[in-house]
Short mmCIF file of C-alpha atoms in Angstrom, two decimals:
data_model
loop_
_atom_site.label_atom_id
_atom_site.label_comp_id
_atom_site.label_asym_id
_atom_site.label_seq_id
_atom_site.Cartn_x
_atom_site.Cartn_y
_atom_site.Cartn_z
CA MET A 160 25.92 112.90 -86.02
CA GLY A 161 27.47 114.48 -83.07
CA ASP A 162 24.69 112.69 -80.93
CA LEU A 163 25.70 109.47 -81.96
CA GLN A 164 29.35 110.15 -80.94
CA GLU A 165 28.06 111.23 -77.59
CA LEU A 166 25.83 108.25 -77.22
CA SER A 167 28.90 106.24 -78.06
CA SER A 168 31.36 108.00 -75.91
CA ILE A 169 28.59 108.03 -73.04
CA LYS A 170 28.24 104.02 -73.28
CA GLU A 171 32.10 103.77 -73.27
CA THR A 172 32.05 105.50 -70.11
CA ILE A 173 29.46 103.64 -68.72
CA LEU A 174 31.25 100.25 -69.66
CA GLN A 175 34.23 101.82 -68.09
CA ALA A 176 32.54 102.84 -65.26
CA LYS A 177 31.43 99.31 -64.70
CA VAL A 178 34.59 97.92 -65.12
CA HIS A 179 36.01 100.43 -62.48
CA VAL A 180 33.42 99.53 -60.08
CA GLN A 181 34.00 95.92 -60.42
CA GLN A 182 37.75 96.39 -59.69
CA LEU A 183 37.02 98.50 -56.66
CA GLU A 184 34.64 95.79 -55.45
CA ASP A 185 37.46 93.38 -55.84
CA ARG A 186 39.87 95.47 -53.89
CA LEU A 187 37.09 96.19 -51.32
CA LYS A 188 37.03 92.10 -50.91
CA LEU A 189 41.00 92.20 -50.47
CA LEU A 190 40.68 94.90 -47.78
CA GLY A 191 38.02 92.90 -46.06
CA LEU A 192 40.35 89.87 -45.99
CA ALA A 193 43.16 91.98 -44.88
CA LYS A 194 41.10 93.35 -42.03
CA THR A 195 39.80 90.16 -40.86
CA GLN A 196 43.69 88.80 -41.25
CA VAL A 197 44.90 91.42 -38.76
CA GLU A 198 41.60 90.98 -36.66
CA SER A 199 41.93 87.38 -36.35
CA SER A 200 45.60 87.51 -35.97
CA ALA A 201 45.51 89.90 -33.28
CA HIS A 202 42.73 87.58 -31.39
CA GLU A 203 44.91 84.66 -31.77
CA ALA A 204 48.00 86.40 -30.48
CA LYS A 205 46.04 87.74 -27.46
CA SER A 206 44.68 84.26 -26.55
CA THR A 207 48.17 82.88 -26.79
CA VAL A 208 49.59 85.45 -24.88
CA GLU A 209 46.83 84.98 -22.15
CA LYS A 210 47.39 81.32 -22.12
CA HIS A 211 51.09 81.11 -21.98
CA PHE A 212 51.26 83.60 -19.11
CA GLN A 213 48.88 82.04 -17.30
CA GLU A 214 50.56 78.93 -17.57
CA LEU A 215 53.56 79.98 -16.84
CA LYS A 216 52.10 81.89 -13.62
CA GLU A 217 50.69 78.56 -12.75
CA ALA A 218 53.94 76.74 -13.04
CA ILE A 219 56.20 79.13 -11.26
CA CYS A 220 53.73 79.38 -8.22
CA SER A 221 53.48 75.53 -8.16
CA ALA A 222 57.67 75.13 -8.43
CA ILE A 223 58.01 77.75 -5.53
CA ASP A 224 55.23 76.19 -3.51
CA THR A 225 56.72 72.49 -4.32
CA ARG A 226 60.32 73.96 -3.52
CA GLN A 227 59.30 75.77 -0.24
CA ARG A 228 57.15 72.62 1.23
CA GLU A 229 60.29 70.47 0.20
CA LEU A 230 62.61 72.60 2.29
CA LEU A 231 60.44 73.09 5.52
CA ASP A 232 59.60 69.41 5.43
CA ARG A 233 63.42 68.78 5.53
CA VAL A 234 63.73 71.12 8.32
CA GLU A 235 61.12 69.63 10.36
CA GLU A 236 62.78 66.21 9.72
CA ILE A 237 65.99 67.22 11.14
CA GLU A 238 64.56 69.11 13.73
CA GLY A 239 62.55 66.16 14.87
CA GLU A 240 65.42 63.73 14.63
CA SER A 241 67.65 66.04 16.65
CA LEU A 242 65.35 66.94 19.45
CA GLU A 243 64.27 63.21 20.23
CA PRO A 244 67.72 62.08 21.97
CA LEU A 245 68.00 65.49 23.46
CA ARG A 246 64.39 65.33 25.20
CA GLU A 247 65.39 61.72 26.36
CA CYS A 248 68.56 62.92 27.89
CA GLU A 249 66.69 65.80 29.57
CA ASP A 250 64.10 63.65 31.03
CA VAL A 251 66.89 61.82 32.61
CA VAL A 252 68.98 64.74 34.06
CA LYS A 253 65.51 66.06 35.53
CA ASN A 254 64.62 63.00 37.16
CA SER A 255 68.29 62.53 38.74
CA ILE A 256 67.67 66.12 40.05
CA ILE A 257 64.35 65.29 41.74
CA GLU A 258 65.68 62.09 43.26
CA ASP A 259 68.86 64.10 44.43
CA LEU A 260 66.58 66.96 46.09
CA THR A 261 64.42 64.24 47.62
CA VAL A 262 67.87 62.77 49.19
CA ILE A 263 68.82 66.29 50.62
CA GLU A 264 65.43 66.94 52.03
CA GLU A 265 65.49 63.68 54.03
CA GLY A 266 69.03 63.68 55.07
CA GLU A 267 68.67 67.33 56.48
CA LYS A 268 65.63 66.24 58.35
CA LEU A 269 67.53 63.06 59.84
CA VAL A 270 70.49 65.25 60.84
CA GLU A 271 68.42 67.61 62.71
CA ALA A 272 66.50 64.98 64.60
CA SER A 273 69.54 62.63 65.00
CA GLU A 274 69.35 62.74 68.77
CA VAL A 275 65.92 61.22 69.02
CA ILE A 276 66.04 59.09 65.86
CA ALA A 277 67.04 55.45 66.24
CA ALA A 278 70.30 54.24 64.63
CA ALA A 279 68.22 51.75 62.50
CA GLU A 280 66.55 54.44 60.50
CA LEU A 281 69.94 56.17 60.00
CA LYS A 282 71.35 53.38 58.77
CA SER A 283 68.50 52.42 56.38
CA PHE A 284 68.93 56.07 54.62
CA CYS A 285 72.59 55.22 54.20
CA ASP A 286 71.94 51.85 52.85
CA ARG A 287 69.20 53.20 50.29
CA ASN A 288 71.51 56.14 49.13
CA ASN A 289 74.52 54.24 48.84
CA SER A 290 73.72 52.24 45.96
CA ARG A 291 72.90 55.53 44.00
CA SER A 292 75.96 56.82 42.40
CA LEU A 293 76.03 60.26 42.88
CA ASN A 294 79.35 60.92 41.27
CA SER A 295 78.21 59.79 37.81
CA LEU A 296 76.45 62.35 35.46
CA PRO A 297 74.52 61.69 32.40
CA GLU A 298 76.34 62.00 28.94
CA VAL A 299 75.17 65.63 27.01
CA PRO A 300 76.44 66.01 23.62
CA PRO A 301 78.73 69.10 23.11
CA LEU A 302 76.83 72.16 21.12
CA SER A 303 79.49 71.26 18.21
CA GLU A 304 77.91 67.57 17.78
CA VAL A 305 74.37 68.89 17.77
CA PRO A 306 72.71 69.97 14.68
CA CYS A 307 72.43 73.64 14.05
CA ILE A 308 69.64 73.83 11.32
CA LEU A 309 71.19 76.13 8.36
CA LEU A 310 69.82 76.85 5.03
CA ALA A 311 72.19 77.16 1.94
CA GLY A 312 72.45 77.18 -1.71
CA LEU A 313 69.44 79.78 -1.96
CA ASP A 314 70.35 81.89 -5.08
CA PRO A 315 69.43 85.45 -4.68
CA ALA A 316 69.83 85.80 -8.61
CA CYS A 317 66.39 83.86 -8.82
CA ILE A 318 64.75 87.12 -7.38
CA THR A 319 66.59 89.17 -10.18
CA GLU A 320 67.17 87.15 -13.03
CA LEU A 321 63.86 85.68 -13.04
CA PRO A 322 61.78 88.70 -13.55
CA GLU A 323 64.21 89.92 -15.88
CA GLU A 324 63.77 86.63 -17.94
CA ILE A 325 60.15 86.56 -18.09
CA GLY A 326 60.31 90.19 -19.14
CA SER A 327 62.19 89.05 -22.21
CA ASP A 328 59.80 85.84 -22.86
CA GLY A 329 58.09 86.43 -26.26
CA TYR A 330 57.80 89.12 -28.71
CA VAL A 331 55.12 90.56 -30.86
CA LEU A 332 55.66 90.54 -34.57
CA ALA A 333 53.65 92.28 -37.43
CA HIS A 334 54.98 89.93 -39.90
CA ALA A 335 56.65 86.56 -39.83
CA PRO A 336 60.44 87.28 -40.25
CA VAL A 337 60.82 85.33 -43.37
CA GLN A 338 58.20 85.40 -46.24
CA VAL A 339 57.86 83.43 -49.71
CA ALA A 340 59.14 85.64 -52.29
CA GLU A 341 58.31 83.76 -55.70
CA LEU A 342 56.87 80.54 -56.50
CA ARG A 343 58.11 79.52 -60.09
CA GLU A 344 56.97 76.93 -62.11
CA ARG A 345 59.32 74.16 -62.94
CA PRO A 346 58.75 70.80 -64.99
CA GLY A 347 57.00 68.31 -62.67
CA GLY A 348 57.78 71.01 -59.75
CA VAL A 349 57.98 74.43 -57.99
CA LEU A 350 61.08 76.77 -57.54
CA ALA A 351 60.41 78.40 -54.12
CA SER A 352 62.56 81.53 -52.96
CA TRP A 353 62.07 83.51 -49.88
CA TYR A 354 63.58 86.65 -48.14
CA GLU A 355 63.91 88.24 -44.68
CA ILE A 356 61.97 91.46 -43.72
CA GLU A 357 63.35 94.08 -41.68
CA ASP A 358 61.45 94.62 -38.66
CA ASP A 359 62.99 96.12 -35.33
CA ASP A 360 60.98 93.89 -33.43
CA ILE A 361 62.74 90.89 -34.46
CA PRO A 362 65.13 89.82 -32.02
CA GLU A 363 68.58 88.58 -33.16
CA LYS A 364 68.25 85.53 -35.55
CA GLN A 365 70.78 82.81 -35.88
CA SER A 366 74.01 83.38 -37.83
CA PRO A 367 74.70 81.97 -40.03
CA ALA A 368 70.82 81.88 -41.34
CA GLU A 369 69.18 78.57 -41.59
CA TYR A 370 65.54 77.91 -43.26
CA ARG A 371 62.94 75.54 -43.56
CA LEU A 372 60.35 75.19 -46.48
CA GLN A 373 57.45 73.06 -46.17
CA TYR A 374 54.46 72.25 -48.48
CA CYS A 375 51.27 70.72 -48.80
CA CYS A 376 48.65 69.53 -51.30
CA GLY A 377 45.76 72.15 -51.79
CA ARG A 378 45.09 75.57 -51.08
CA VAL A 379 45.81 76.59 -47.24
CA ASP A 380 45.33 79.81 -45.79
CA ARG A 381 46.97 81.16 -42.29
CA VAL A 382 44.19 79.78 -40.59
CA THR A 383 43.72 76.21 -42.20
CA MET A 384 47.53 75.48 -41.97
CA ASN A 385 47.51 74.99 -38.38
CA THR A 386 45.41 71.85 -38.72
CA THR A 387 47.07 70.76 -42.22
CA LYS A 388 49.99 68.38 -42.53
CA PHE A 389 52.83 69.73 -44.10
CA ARG A 390 55.78 67.99 -45.59
CA GLU A 391 59.06 69.00 -44.73
CA ALA A 392 60.84 70.10 -48.46
CA TYR A 393 64.18 71.88 -47.30
CA GLN A 394 65.99 72.86 -44.34
CA GLY A 395 69.64 74.62 -44.74
CA GLN A 396 70.88 78.22 -45.54
CA ASP A 397 69.92 78.69 -48.96
CA THR A 398 67.07 81.03 -49.89
CA CYS A 399 65.40 78.92 -52.59
CA CYS A 400 64.66 75.26 -53.11
CA THR A 401 63.12 73.24 -56.06
CA VAL A 402 60.34 70.96 -54.83
CA LYS A 403 60.09 68.14 -57.09
CA HIS A 404 57.92 65.21 -58.25
CA LEU A 405 54.79 67.24 -57.76
CA LYS A 406 51.37 66.03 -59.30
CA PHE A 407 50.35 67.57 -62.45
CA ASN A 408 47.69 70.64 -62.70
CA VAL A 409 47.49 70.42 -58.82
CA ASP A 410 47.39 73.39 -56.46
CA TYR A 411 50.03 73.25 -53.75
CA SER A 412 50.80 75.69 -50.60
CA PHE A 413 54.21 76.69 -49.40
CA ARG A 414 55.36 78.17 -46.14
CA VAL A 415 58.70 79.27 -44.60
CA CYS A 416 60.40 80.00 -41.32
CA CYS A 417 63.79 80.91 -39.90
CA LYS A 418 65.97 79.71 -36.94
CA MET A 419 66.00 82.34 -34.05
CA VAL A 420 68.16 82.42 -30.77
CA ARG A 421 65.17 80.63 -29.28
CA GLY A 422 64.11 77.98 -31.53
CA TRP A 423 62.17 78.47 -35.03
CA SER A 424 60.39 81.60 -36.04
CA PRO A 425 56.52 81.69 -36.89
CA TRP A 426 55.52 80.31 -40.25
CA SER A 427 54.92 82.74 -42.93
CA ILE A 428 51.35 83.01 -44.87
CA PRO A 429 51.33 80.17 -47.18
CA GLN A 430 51.71 81.08 -50.93
CA VAL A 431 49.95 78.99 -53.50
CA ALA A 432 51.36 77.61 -56.82
CA ARG A 433 49.92 75.57 -59.41
CA THR A 434 51.98 72.77 -61.37
CA THR A 435 50.89 73.18 -65.15
CA LEU A 436 54.30 72.01 -66.48
CA LEU A 437 54.70 68.20 -67.06
CA GLN A 438 57.91 66.59 -65.70
CA HIS A 439 60.88 66.38 -67.86
CA GLU A 440 60.85 63.03 -69.49
CA TRP A 441 63.17 60.96 -71.93
CA GLU A 442 61.78 59.37 -75.12
CA VAL A 443 63.50 56.13 -76.41
CA ALA A 444 62.79 54.01 -79.34
CA GLU A 445 62.98 50.36 -79.67
CA ASP A 446 66.40 49.09 -80.31
CA SER A 447 68.06 52.33 -79.52
CA GLY A 448 70.52 50.74 -77.11
CA TYR A 449 69.27 53.06 -74.15
CA SER A 450 66.84 52.06 -71.35
CA LEU A 451 64.80 54.28 -69.20
CA SER A 452 64.04 54.28 -65.39
CA ASN A 453 62.58 56.55 -62.42
CA GLY A 454 59.43 57.49 -64.33
CA ASN A 455 61.57 58.05 -67.80
CA THR A 456 63.78 60.76 -66.33
CA THR A 457 66.77 58.37 -66.40
CA LEU A 458 68.46 57.21 -69.31
CA THR A 459 71.30 54.51 -69.62
CA ARG A 460 73.36 53.47 -72.47
CA THR A 461 72.75 49.70 -72.02
CA SER A 462 74.67 48.73 -75.33
CA PRO A 463 76.88 50.14 -77.91
CA ASN A 464 75.08 50.99 -81.14
CA ALA A 465 77.23 51.20 -84.23
CA ALA A 466 74.45 53.97 -85.45
CA ILE A 467 74.95 56.85 -83.12
CA SER A 468 71.36 57.91 -82.28
CA VAL A 469 70.30 60.94 -80.33
CA LEU A 470 67.84 60.65 -77.64
CA HIS A 471 65.30 63.69 -77.36
CA SER A 472 62.82 64.67 -74.45
CA SER A 473 59.57 63.02 -74.89
CA LYS A 474 57.93 66.61 -75.54
CA SER A 475 59.24 70.22 -75.90
CA SER A 476 58.89 70.98 -72.20
CA LEU A 477 61.56 73.39 -71.78
CA LEU A 478 60.47 77.20 -71.98
CA CYS A 479 62.78 79.59 -73.53
CA GLY A 480 64.21 81.62 -70.99
CA ASP A 481 63.95 78.56 -68.37
CA LEU A 482 66.85 76.22 -67.29
CA VAL A 483 67.25 72.41 -67.19
CA THR A 484 69.71 70.36 -65.05
CA PHE A 485 71.36 66.73 -65.53
CA LYS A 486 73.13 64.53 -63.10
CA VAL A 487 75.63 62.10 -64.35
CA ASN A 488 74.85 58.96 -62.56
CA GLY A 489 77.39 56.74 -64.36
CA THR A 490 79.73 57.05 -67.07
CA GLY A 491 81.59 54.90 -69.64
CA LYS A 492 84.08 55.35 -72.41
CA THR A 493 83.91 58.93 -74.12
CA HIS A 494 83.27 59.47 -77.84
CA ARG A 495 83.62 62.74 -79.60
CA GLY A 496 80.05 62.05 -80.72
CA ASP A 497 78.80 62.25 -77.02
CA GLY A 498 76.97 65.03 -75.78
CA LEU A 499 74.15 66.74 -73.96
CA GLY A 500 72.04 69.63 -75.38
CA LEU A 501 69.10 71.79 -76.41
CA VAL A 502 67.43 71.87 -79.82
CA LEU A 503 64.32 73.57 -81.26
CA VAL A 504 63.11 70.98 -83.66
CA GLN A 505 63.83 67.00 -83.43
CA GLU A 506 65.68 65.80 -86.17
CA GLU A 507 66.98 62.02 -86.89
CA ASP A 508 70.45 63.20 -86.64
CA SER A 509 73.03 60.80 -85.42
CA ILE A 510 75.06 63.33 -83.49
CA LEU A 511 74.27 66.73 -81.31
CA GLN A 512 77.31 68.49 -82.97
CA ARG A 513 75.04 70.34 -85.57
CA ILE A 514 73.26 73.08 -86.96
CA GLY A 515 70.06 73.88 -84.72
CA ALA A 516 71.65 72.30 -81.43
CA VAL A 517 73.74 73.57 -78.62
CA CYS A 518 75.64 71.07 -76.48
CA VAL A 519 78.49 70.04 -74.19
CA GLY A 520 80.57 67.11 -75.08
CA SER A 521 81.45 64.19 -72.58
CA THR A 522 85.13 65.75 -72.68
CA GLY A 523 83.64 69.19 -71.95
CA VAL A 524 83.95 70.58 -75.54
CA VAL A 525 81.04 73.05 -76.39
CA HIS A 526 79.57 73.23 -79.77
CA VAL A 527 77.33 75.71 -80.94
CA ASN A 528 75.46 74.97 -84.43
CA GLY A 529 78.00 72.51 -85.00
CA LYS A 530 81.11 74.78 -84.53
CA GLU A 531 83.47 74.06 -81.54
CA MET A 532 83.84 76.93 -79.08
CA THR A 533 87.27 77.84 -77.67
CA ASN A 534 86.30 77.83 -74.01
CA GLN A 535 85.82 74.30 -72.81
CA LEU A 536 84.15 72.87 -69.54
CA PRO A 537 85.20 70.24 -67.31
CA ALA A 538 84.88 66.78 -68.57
CA LEU A 539 81.70 64.83 -67.43
CA ALA A 540 82.07 62.74 -64.63
CA LYS A 541 80.04 60.65 -61.97
CA GLY A 542 78.24 63.03 -59.60
CA THR A 543 78.40 66.00 -62.22
CA THR A 544 75.60 68.15 -62.72
CA VAL A 545 75.14 69.80 -66.13
CA THR A 546 72.91 72.99 -66.36
CA PHE A 547 71.52 74.71 -69.41
CA ASP A 548 70.14 78.23 -68.46
CA THR A 549 68.45 80.14 -71.47
CA SER A 550 67.25 83.78 -71.82
CA LYS A 551 66.22 85.93 -74.77
CA VAL A 552 68.23 88.39 -76.13
CA PRO A 553 66.56 91.55 -76.15
CA SER A 554 68.51 93.02 -79.04
CA ASP A 555 67.78 90.17 -81.47
CA PRO A 556 64.56 88.26 -81.07
CA LYS A 557 66.15 85.18 -83.04
CA LYS A 558 68.91 84.67 -80.70
CA LEU A 559 69.22 83.03 -77.34
CA ARG A 560 71.73 83.28 -74.65
CA VAL A 561 72.62 80.17 -73.23
CA SER A 562 74.75 79.59 -70.14
CA ILE A 563 76.23 76.04 -69.84
CA THR A 564 77.58 75.13 -66.39
CA VAL A 565 79.51 71.98 -65.57
CA ALA A 566 80.94 71.41 -62.04
CA ASP A 567 80.79 74.98 -61.13
CA ARG A 568 82.50 76.16 -64.15
CA GLN A 569 80.25 78.05 -66.90
CA VAL A 570 80.66 78.85 -70.28
CA ALA A 571 78.24 81.39 -72.20
CA CYS A 572 77.21 81.73 -75.74
CA GLU A 573 74.63 83.33 -78.01
CA TRP A 574 72.77 80.50 -80.13
CA VAL A 575 70.54 81.01 -82.93
CA PRO A 576 68.20 77.88 -82.99
CA GLY A 577 66.67 78.69 -86.59
CA GLY A 578 63.13 78.96 -85.66
CA ASP A 579 60.45 80.36 -83.65
CA LEU A 580 61.66 81.19 -80.44
CA SER A 581 58.16 81.22 -78.93
CA GLU A 582 58.07 77.52 -79.17
CA HIS A 583 59.39 75.35 -76.37
CA LEU A 584 62.50 73.50 -76.58
CA TYR A 585 63.81 69.99 -76.68
CA PHE A 586 66.73 68.52 -74.70
CA ALA A 587 68.55 65.86 -76.14
CA ALA A 588 71.51 63.55 -75.25
CA CYS A 589 73.72 61.17 -77.31
CA PHE A 590 76.58 58.58 -76.02
CA VAL A 591 77.92 56.02 -78.00
CA HIS A 592 79.69 53.37 -75.39
CA LYS A 593 77.51 51.77 -72.49
CA GLY A 594 77.62 52.64 -68.91
CA TRP A 595 76.63 56.47 -69.30
CA GLU A 596 73.61 57.33 -66.96
CA ILE A 597 71.82 60.60 -66.88
CA THR A 598 69.02 61.83 -65.09
CA VAL A 599 67.02 64.89 -66.15
CA GLU A 600 65.85 66.98 -62.97
#
């Protein structure tokens, strides 16, 4: 008997060891992926740094060479234009000096030999030189009118500021400054939330903070996201966003970034969520006085109906502990039987103000299991959003805590639906007069 117990214990130990080995091997795979991510991202970062600064070096050298050549060419141009007339004037003055020296030399010889030289030769010298104007001088420009080539506008700050600017160009991060925190399924969509990480290497972010959320169809990792086309889902200051109208039972990848002092930060590593919850939809019967549009997400009361009927969701798609939001696109006359609410079981009642339902009326009155609450909400108006947020009450498994929000006003209550809270809830609506138009989001 003891041997059997020991053998059983050994077999159980072997089984536990096998499970443990499998778990360890799974962790080894994760460690391998983590090492690959560090090594590949480091290689890409090094390549990016080398390429960036090589291009920067070439651009700066090219700009310096180009500007230097432009300035030198301009100096040479001014020099050439200025020297040409001065050289011409110089030639005129030199030629005049040569001619005058020739006259002086000939005249001195004639003077020395005047006693033996015929008068005709003396007269010829006088006639030749009388026609020359020895009293006129060529025009020479004063120095104030002659170009004096100077260089202005050279900014000495370029020598100090440019190296400083280059010295602050770029920074290395161990992680993207903002990361996806959670991807929570919503009917026909995903609620994405994100957070900023603390890192001393991250320079000052823009204030107030601004974020961008993108998504794409399929499972995308850090490498493949660079060649994948993402769709813009959100840009703003919030740290969460519900991406709607997604395909059912499909993987979607999400990434986020934030605004820095110099442009946008790198993207976070994509996180994947699968849509397994169907889009909220209304279900309408014939001759009910309602019509549906926008993929059965919008109901419109098209005609008054003497028998007030409650319109339910097409299926119990609301989880206990989840929330649902309605938007009022249009209004009609109010009626005490109007309302938007939640039920656990579909019943063919003519009003929502009944046992097994929690609702808010068109005038803002809240009913829980048919009883009117003291606290009221604003009346429903065009553009108003109405949100029902549910959560289980830990101390009582038969109760749900329901928070109803209308136009930034909130009322909370505890509701006993009267059934199994592991089941999903239906949302419901009832409006008497035409003109009411409600979209479930």
